[in-house]
PDB file of C-alpha atoms in Angstrom:
ATOM      1  CA  ALA A  24      15.593 121.729 160.048  1.00  0.00           C
ATOM      2  CA  GLY A  25      17.121 122.942 156.801  1.00  0.00           C
ATOM      3  CA  ALA A  26      17.117 121.382 153.334  1.00  0.00           C
ATOM      4  CA  GLY A  27      19.476 118.561 154.325  1.00  0.00           C
ATOM      5  CA  HIS A  28      20.825 119.518 157.711  1.00  0.00           C
ATOM      6  CA  THR A  29      19.492 119.860 161.234  1.00  0.00           C
ATOM      7  CA  LEU A  30      20.411 122.218 164.061  1.00  0.00           C
ATOM      8  CA  ALA A  31      19.858 121.714 167.776  1.00  0.00           C
ATOM      9  CA  LEU A  32      20.120 124.248 170.584  1.00  0.00           C
ATOM     10  CA  LYS A  33      21.140 122.864 173.956  1.00  0.00           C
ATOM     11  CA  SER A  34      20.067 124.429 177.239  1.00  0.00           C
ATOM     12  CA  ASP A  35      23.665 125.562 177.837  1.00  0.00           C
ATOM     13  CA  GLY A  36      23.467 127.880 174.785  1.00  0.00           C
ATOM     14  CA  THR A  37      25.595 125.749 172.467  1.00  0.00           C
ATOM     15  CA  VAL A  38      24.563 124.764 168.932  1.00  0.00           C
ATOM     16  CA  TRP A  39      24.891 121.286 167.462  1.00  0.00           C
ATOM     17  CA  ALA A  40      24.441 120.233 163.833  1.00  0.00           C
ATOM     18  CA  LEU A  41      24.242 117.144 161.653  1.00  0.00           C
ATOM     19  CA  GLY A  42      23.471 116.166 158.065  1.00  0.00           C
ATOM     20  CA  THR A  43      24.667 117.413 154.708  1.00  0.00           C
ATOM     21  CA  ASN A  44      27.586 119.852 154.843  1.00  0.00           C
ATOM     22  CA  THR A  45      28.416 120.613 151.188  1.00  0.00           C
ATOM     23  CA  PHE A  46      28.485 124.370 151.780  1.00  0.00           C
ATOM     24  CA  GLY A  47      29.579 124.437 155.419  1.00  0.00           C
ATOM     25  CA  GLN A  48      26.023 124.673 156.749  1.00  0.00           C
ATOM     26  CA  LEU A  49      26.985 122.612 159.814  1.00  0.00           C
ATOM     27  CA  GLY A  50      29.425 125.345 160.835  1.00  0.00           C
ATOM     28  CA  ASP A  51      32.146 122.960 162.002  1.00  0.00           C
ATOM     29  CA  GLY A  52      34.851 124.346 159.690  1.00  0.00           C
ATOM     30  CA  THR A  53      34.576 121.489 157.179  1.00  0.00           C
ATOM     31  CA  ARG A  54      32.498 120.365 154.213  1.00  0.00           C
ATOM     32  CA  THR A  55      32.177 116.848 155.641  1.00  0.00           C
ATOM     33  CA  ASP A  56      28.679 115.410 156.106  1.00  0.00           C
ATOM     34  CA  GLN A  57      27.931 114.279 159.665  1.00  0.00           C
ATOM     35  CA  VAL A  58      25.586 111.488 160.768  1.00  0.00           C
ATOM     36  CA  ARG A  59      26.082 112.349 164.442  1.00  0.00           C
ATOM     37  CA  PRO A  60      25.702 115.829 165.946  1.00  0.00           C
ATOM     38  CA  VAL A  61      28.832 117.997 166.049  1.00  0.00           C
ATOM     39  CA  GLN A  62      29.155 121.169 168.090  1.00  0.00           C
ATOM     40  CA  VAL A  63      29.348 124.419 166.159  1.00  0.00           C
ATOM     41  CA  PRO A  64      32.575 125.962 167.513  1.00  0.00           C
ATOM     42  CA  GLY A  65      32.784 129.523 168.772  1.00  0.00           C
ATOM     43  CA  LEU A  66      29.091 129.940 169.497  1.00  0.00           C
ATOM     44  CA  PHE A  67      27.905 130.425 173.067  1.00  0.00           C
ATOM     45  CA  GLY A  68      24.983 132.153 174.699  1.00  0.00           C
ATOM     46  CA  VAL A  69      22.696 131.240 171.810  1.00  0.00           C
ATOM     47  CA  VAL A  70      18.949 131.676 172.443  1.00  0.00           C
ATOM     48  CA  GLN A  71      17.496 130.843 169.005  1.00  0.00           C
ATOM     49  CA  ILE A  72      18.545 128.998 165.850  1.00  0.00           C
ATOM     50  CA  ALA A  73      17.175 128.800 162.312  1.00  0.00           C
ATOM     51  CA  ALA A  74      18.138 126.585 159.373  1.00  0.00           C
ATOM     52  CA  GLY A  75      17.651 127.728 155.788  1.00  0.00           C
ATOM     53  CA  HIS A  76      18.380 126.016 152.507  1.00  0.00           C
ATOM     54  CA  GLU A  77      22.073 125.122 152.974  1.00  0.00           C
ATOM     55  CA  TYR A  78      22.815 127.863 155.518  1.00  0.00           C
ATOM     56  CA  SER A  79      22.247 128.429 159.236  1.00  0.00           C
ATOM     57  CA  LEU A  80      21.586 131.284 161.664  1.00  0.00           C
ATOM     58  CA  ALA A  81      22.020 131.739 165.408  1.00  0.00           C
ATOM     59  CA  LEU A  82      20.819 134.532 167.698  1.00  0.00           C
ATOM     60  CA  ARG A  83      22.957 135.172 170.764  1.00  0.00           C
ATOM     61  CA  ILE A  84      21.680 136.563 174.056  1.00  0.00           C
ATOM     62  CA  ASP A  85      23.500 139.845 173.313  1.00  0.00           C
ATOM     63  CA  GLY A  86      21.216 140.415 170.280  1.00  0.00           C
ATOM     64  CA  SER A  87      23.841 139.599 167.649  1.00  0.00           C
ATOM     65  CA  VAL A  88      23.079 137.287 164.714  1.00  0.00           C
ATOM     66  CA  TRP A  89      25.576 134.789 163.344  1.00  0.00           C
ATOM     67  CA  ALA A  90      25.450 132.986 159.987  1.00  0.00           C
ATOM     68  CA  TRP A  91      27.296 130.234 158.154  1.00  0.00           C
ATOM     69  CA  GLY A  92      26.952 127.948 155.127  1.00  0.00           C
ATOM     70  CA  ARG A  93      26.014 128.758 151.545  1.00  0.00           C
ATOM     71  CA  ASN A  94      26.107 132.374 150.384  1.00  0.00           C
ATOM     72  CA  ASN A  95      24.776 132.084 146.819  1.00  0.00           C
ATOM     73  CA  PHE A  96      22.113 134.768 147.399  1.00  0.00           C
ATOM     74  CA  GLU A  97      24.076 136.697 150.046  1.00  0.00           C
ATOM     75  CA  GLN A  98      21.889 135.162 152.749  1.00  0.00           C
ATOM     76  CA  LEU A  99      24.802 135.251 155.212  1.00  0.00           C
ATOM     77  CA  GLY A 100      24.466 139.031 155.455  1.00  0.00           C
ATOM     78  CA  SER A 101      28.204 139.568 155.209  1.00  0.00           C
ATOM     79  CA  GLY A 102      28.200 142.050 152.342  1.00  0.00           C
ATOM     80  CA  ALA A 103      30.598 139.729 150.497  1.00  0.00           C
ATOM     81  CA  SER A 104      29.923 138.604 146.971  1.00  0.00           C
ATOM     82  CA  PRO A 105      28.004 135.348 146.573  1.00  0.00           C
ATOM     83  CA  SER A 106      29.671 131.930 146.177  1.00  0.00           C
ATOM     84  CA  PRO A 107      32.382 130.787 146.237  1.00  0.00           C
ATOM     85  CA  PHE A 108      32.455 132.781 149.468  1.00  0.00           C
ATOM     86  CA  ASP A 109      30.530 130.277 151.548  1.00  0.00           C
ATOM     87  CA  ARG A 110      31.306 130.388 155.256  1.00  0.00           C
ATOM     88  CA  LEU A 111      32.400 127.173 156.992  1.00  0.00           C
ATOM     89  CA  LEU A 112      32.390 128.735 160.482  1.00  0.00           C
ATOM     90  CA  PRO A 113      29.912 131.174 162.062  1.00  0.00           C
ATOM     91  CA  GLY A 114      30.449 134.856 161.325  1.00  0.00           C
ATOM     92  CA  ARG A 115      28.513 137.846 162.565  1.00  0.00           C
ATOM     93  CA  VAL A 116      25.834 139.285 160.293  1.00  0.00           C
ATOM     94  CA  THR A 117      27.025 142.754 159.258  1.00  0.00           C
ATOM     95  CA  GLY A 118      25.557 145.796 160.998  1.00  0.00           C
ATOM     96  CA  LEU A 119      22.819 143.959 162.871  1.00  0.00           C
ATOM     97  CA  GLY A 120      22.336 144.103 166.640  1.00  0.00           C
ATOM     98  CA  GLY A 121      19.551 144.390 169.180  1.00  0.00           C
ATOM     99  CA  VAL A 122      17.724 141.424 167.654  1.00  0.00           C
ATOM    100  CA  LYS A 123      15.053 139.449 169.514  1.00  0.00           C
ATOM    101  CA  TYR A 124      13.847 137.001 166.822  1.00  0.00           C
ATOM    102  CA  ILE A 125      15.213 135.409 163.617  1.00  0.00           C
ATOM    103  CA  SER A 126      13.909 133.311 160.744  1.00  0.00           C
ATOM    104  CA  ALA A 127      15.758 131.602 157.895  1.00  0.00           C
ATOM    105  CA  GLY A 128      13.931 131.200 154.602  1.00  0.00           C
ATOM    106  CA  ALA A 129      15.165 129.210 151.661  1.00  0.00           C
ATOM    107  CA  TYR A 130      17.406 131.997 150.363  1.00  0.00           C
ATOM    108  CA  HIS A 131      16.688 135.027 152.551  1.00  0.00           C
ATOM    109  CA  ALA A 132      16.686 135.780 156.261  1.00  0.00           C
ATOM    110  CA  LEU A 133      14.656 137.987 158.580  1.00  0.00           C
ATOM    111  CA  ALA A 134      15.241 139.510 161.995  1.00  0.00           C
ATOM    112  CA  VAL A 135      13.054 141.424 164.422  1.00  0.00           C
ATOM    113  CA  LYS A 136      14.823 143.974 166.599  1.00  0.00           C
ATOM    114  CA  THR A 137      13.780 144.770 170.150  1.00  0.00           C
ATOM    115  CA  ASP A 138      12.181 147.991 168.846  1.00  0.00           C
ATOM    116  CA  GLY A 139       9.781 145.907 166.709  1.00  0.00           C
ATOM    117  CA  THR A 140      11.364 146.740 163.340  1.00  0.00           C
ATOM    118  CA  VAL A 141      11.978 144.030 160.733  1.00  0.00           C
ATOM    119  CA  TRP A 142      15.262 143.627 158.897  1.00  0.00           C
ATOM    120  CA  ALA A 143      15.883 141.418 155.837  1.00  0.00           C
ATOM    121  CA  TRP A 144      18.773 140.224 153.696  1.00  0.00           C
ATOM    122  CA  GLY A 145      19.521 137.641 150.993  1.00  0.00           C
ATOM    123  CA  SER A 146      17.366 136.872 147.974  1.00  0.00           C
ATOM    124  CA  ASN A 147      14.749 139.377 146.844  1.00  0.00           C
ATOM    125  CA  PHE A 148      13.791 137.454 143.680  1.00  0.00           C
ATOM    126  CA  ALA A 149      10.057 137.793 144.321  1.00  0.00           C
ATOM    127  CA  GLY A 150      10.159 140.641 146.829  1.00  0.00           C
ATOM    128  CA  GLU A 151      10.473 138.200 149.753  1.00  0.00           C
ATOM    129  CA  ALA A 152      12.962 140.516 151.450  1.00  0.00           C
ATOM    130  CA  GLY A 153      10.321 143.256 151.370  1.00  0.00           C
ATOM    131  CA  PHE A 154      11.989 145.602 148.889  1.00  0.00           C
ATOM    132  CA  ALA A 155       9.646 145.715 145.913  1.00  0.00           C
ATOM    133  CA  PRO A 156       8.981 147.829 143.977  1.00  0.00           C
ATOM    134  CA  SER A 157      11.194 150.530 145.543  1.00  0.00           C
ATOM    135  CA  PHE A 158      14.111 148.122 145.766  1.00  0.00           C
ATOM    136  CA  PRO A 159      14.775 146.290 142.472  1.00  0.00           C
ATOM    137  CA  GLN A 160      13.356 142.790 142.374  1.00  0.00           C
ATOM    138  CA  ALA A 161      15.696 139.930 141.522  1.00  0.00           C
ATOM    139  CA  GLN A 162      18.488 141.768 143.299  1.00  0.00           C
ATOM    140  CA  ASN A 163      20.068 140.280 146.380  1.00  0.00           C
ATOM    141  CA  VAL A 164      20.226 142.277 149.592  1.00  0.00           C
ATOM    142  CA  PRO A 165      23.846 141.753 150.768  1.00  0.00           C
ATOM    143  CA  ILE A 166      23.505 143.248 154.251  1.00  0.00           C
ATOM    144  CA  PRO A 167      20.441 143.644 156.482  1.00  0.00           C
ATOM    145  CA  ARG A 168      18.108 146.499 155.562  1.00  0.00           C
ATOM    146  CA  GLN A 169      15.057 147.660 157.451  1.00  0.00           C
ATOM    147  CA  VAL A 170      11.737 146.699 155.862  1.00  0.00           C
ATOM    148  CA  ALA A 171       9.688 149.895 155.551  1.00  0.00           C
ATOM    149  CA  GLY A 172       6.169 150.018 156.903  1.00  0.00           C
ATOM    150  CA  LEU A 173       6.555 147.322 159.530  1.00  0.00           C
ATOM    151  CA  ALA A 174       6.563 148.276 163.199  1.00  0.00           C
ATOM    152  CA  THR A 175       5.560 146.649 166.483  1.00  0.00           C
ATOM    153  CA  VAL A 176       6.420 143.220 165.082  1.00  0.00           C
ATOM    154  CA  ASP A 177       6.944 140.309 167.493  1.00  0.00           C
ATOM    155  CA  GLN A 178       7.845 137.455 165.143  1.00  0.00           C
ATOM    156  CA  VAL A 179       8.597 136.775 161.492  1.00  0.00           C
ATOM    157  CA  SER A 180       8.586 133.705 159.290  1.00  0.00           C
ATOM    158  CA  ALA A 181      10.606 133.415 156.086  1.00  0.00           C
ATOM    159  CA  GLY A 182       9.389 131.017 153.405  1.00  0.00           C
ATOM    160  CA  VAL A 183      10.818 130.284 149.972  1.00  0.00           C
ATOM    161  CA  TYR A 184       9.600 133.362 148.080  1.00  0.00           C
ATOM    162  CA  TYR A 185       7.531 135.110 150.749  1.00  0.00           C
ATOM    163  CA  SER A 186       7.677 136.377 154.324  1.00  0.00           C
ATOM    164  CA  LEU A 187       5.172 136.822 157.151  1.00  0.00           C
ATOM    165  CA  ALA A 188       5.183 139.142 160.162  1.00  0.00           C
ATOM    166  CA  LEU A 189       3.172 138.855 163.382  1.00  0.00           C
ATOM    167  CA  ARG A 190       2.452 142.247 164.900  1.00  0.00           C
ATOM    168  CA  SER A 191       1.897 142.715 168.604  1.00  0.00           C
ATOM    169  CA  ASN A 192      -1.673 143.918 168.041  1.00  0.00           C
TER     170      ASN A 192
END
């Protein structure tokens, strides 16, 4: 569940969404709110979903990550400037593959690759993307970057202004 929208993953690997759609967070190509679930077009083979604050993520079986919705903190990982470049349909997160786990925070996103490394993008206002002090705080991370010092990670959880990692040990 996101801030005002909900995602559902069906057993056939398709994604469905409903709720508020002001920024395209339902991924149906419109900005129309939906009270009944609508299928997110173009997504198949999805194994995990995550809803952030007005944006959404999907992880496909091939290890690629897809994002759509609001891009005010570059949380879509496209490398494009923030709003008004919201994405109404899913688009692949730039330069990120081999992913096994995703998490959508309020304004930043995290991914764990199959090698156990953690990658982050979006807001870094309070260092939630893991790039402080070597990466300037209050600067968005427009495309995924590896978080230094984290290895053998199984899962991550992105909050509002913080992140957590669960290591395999």
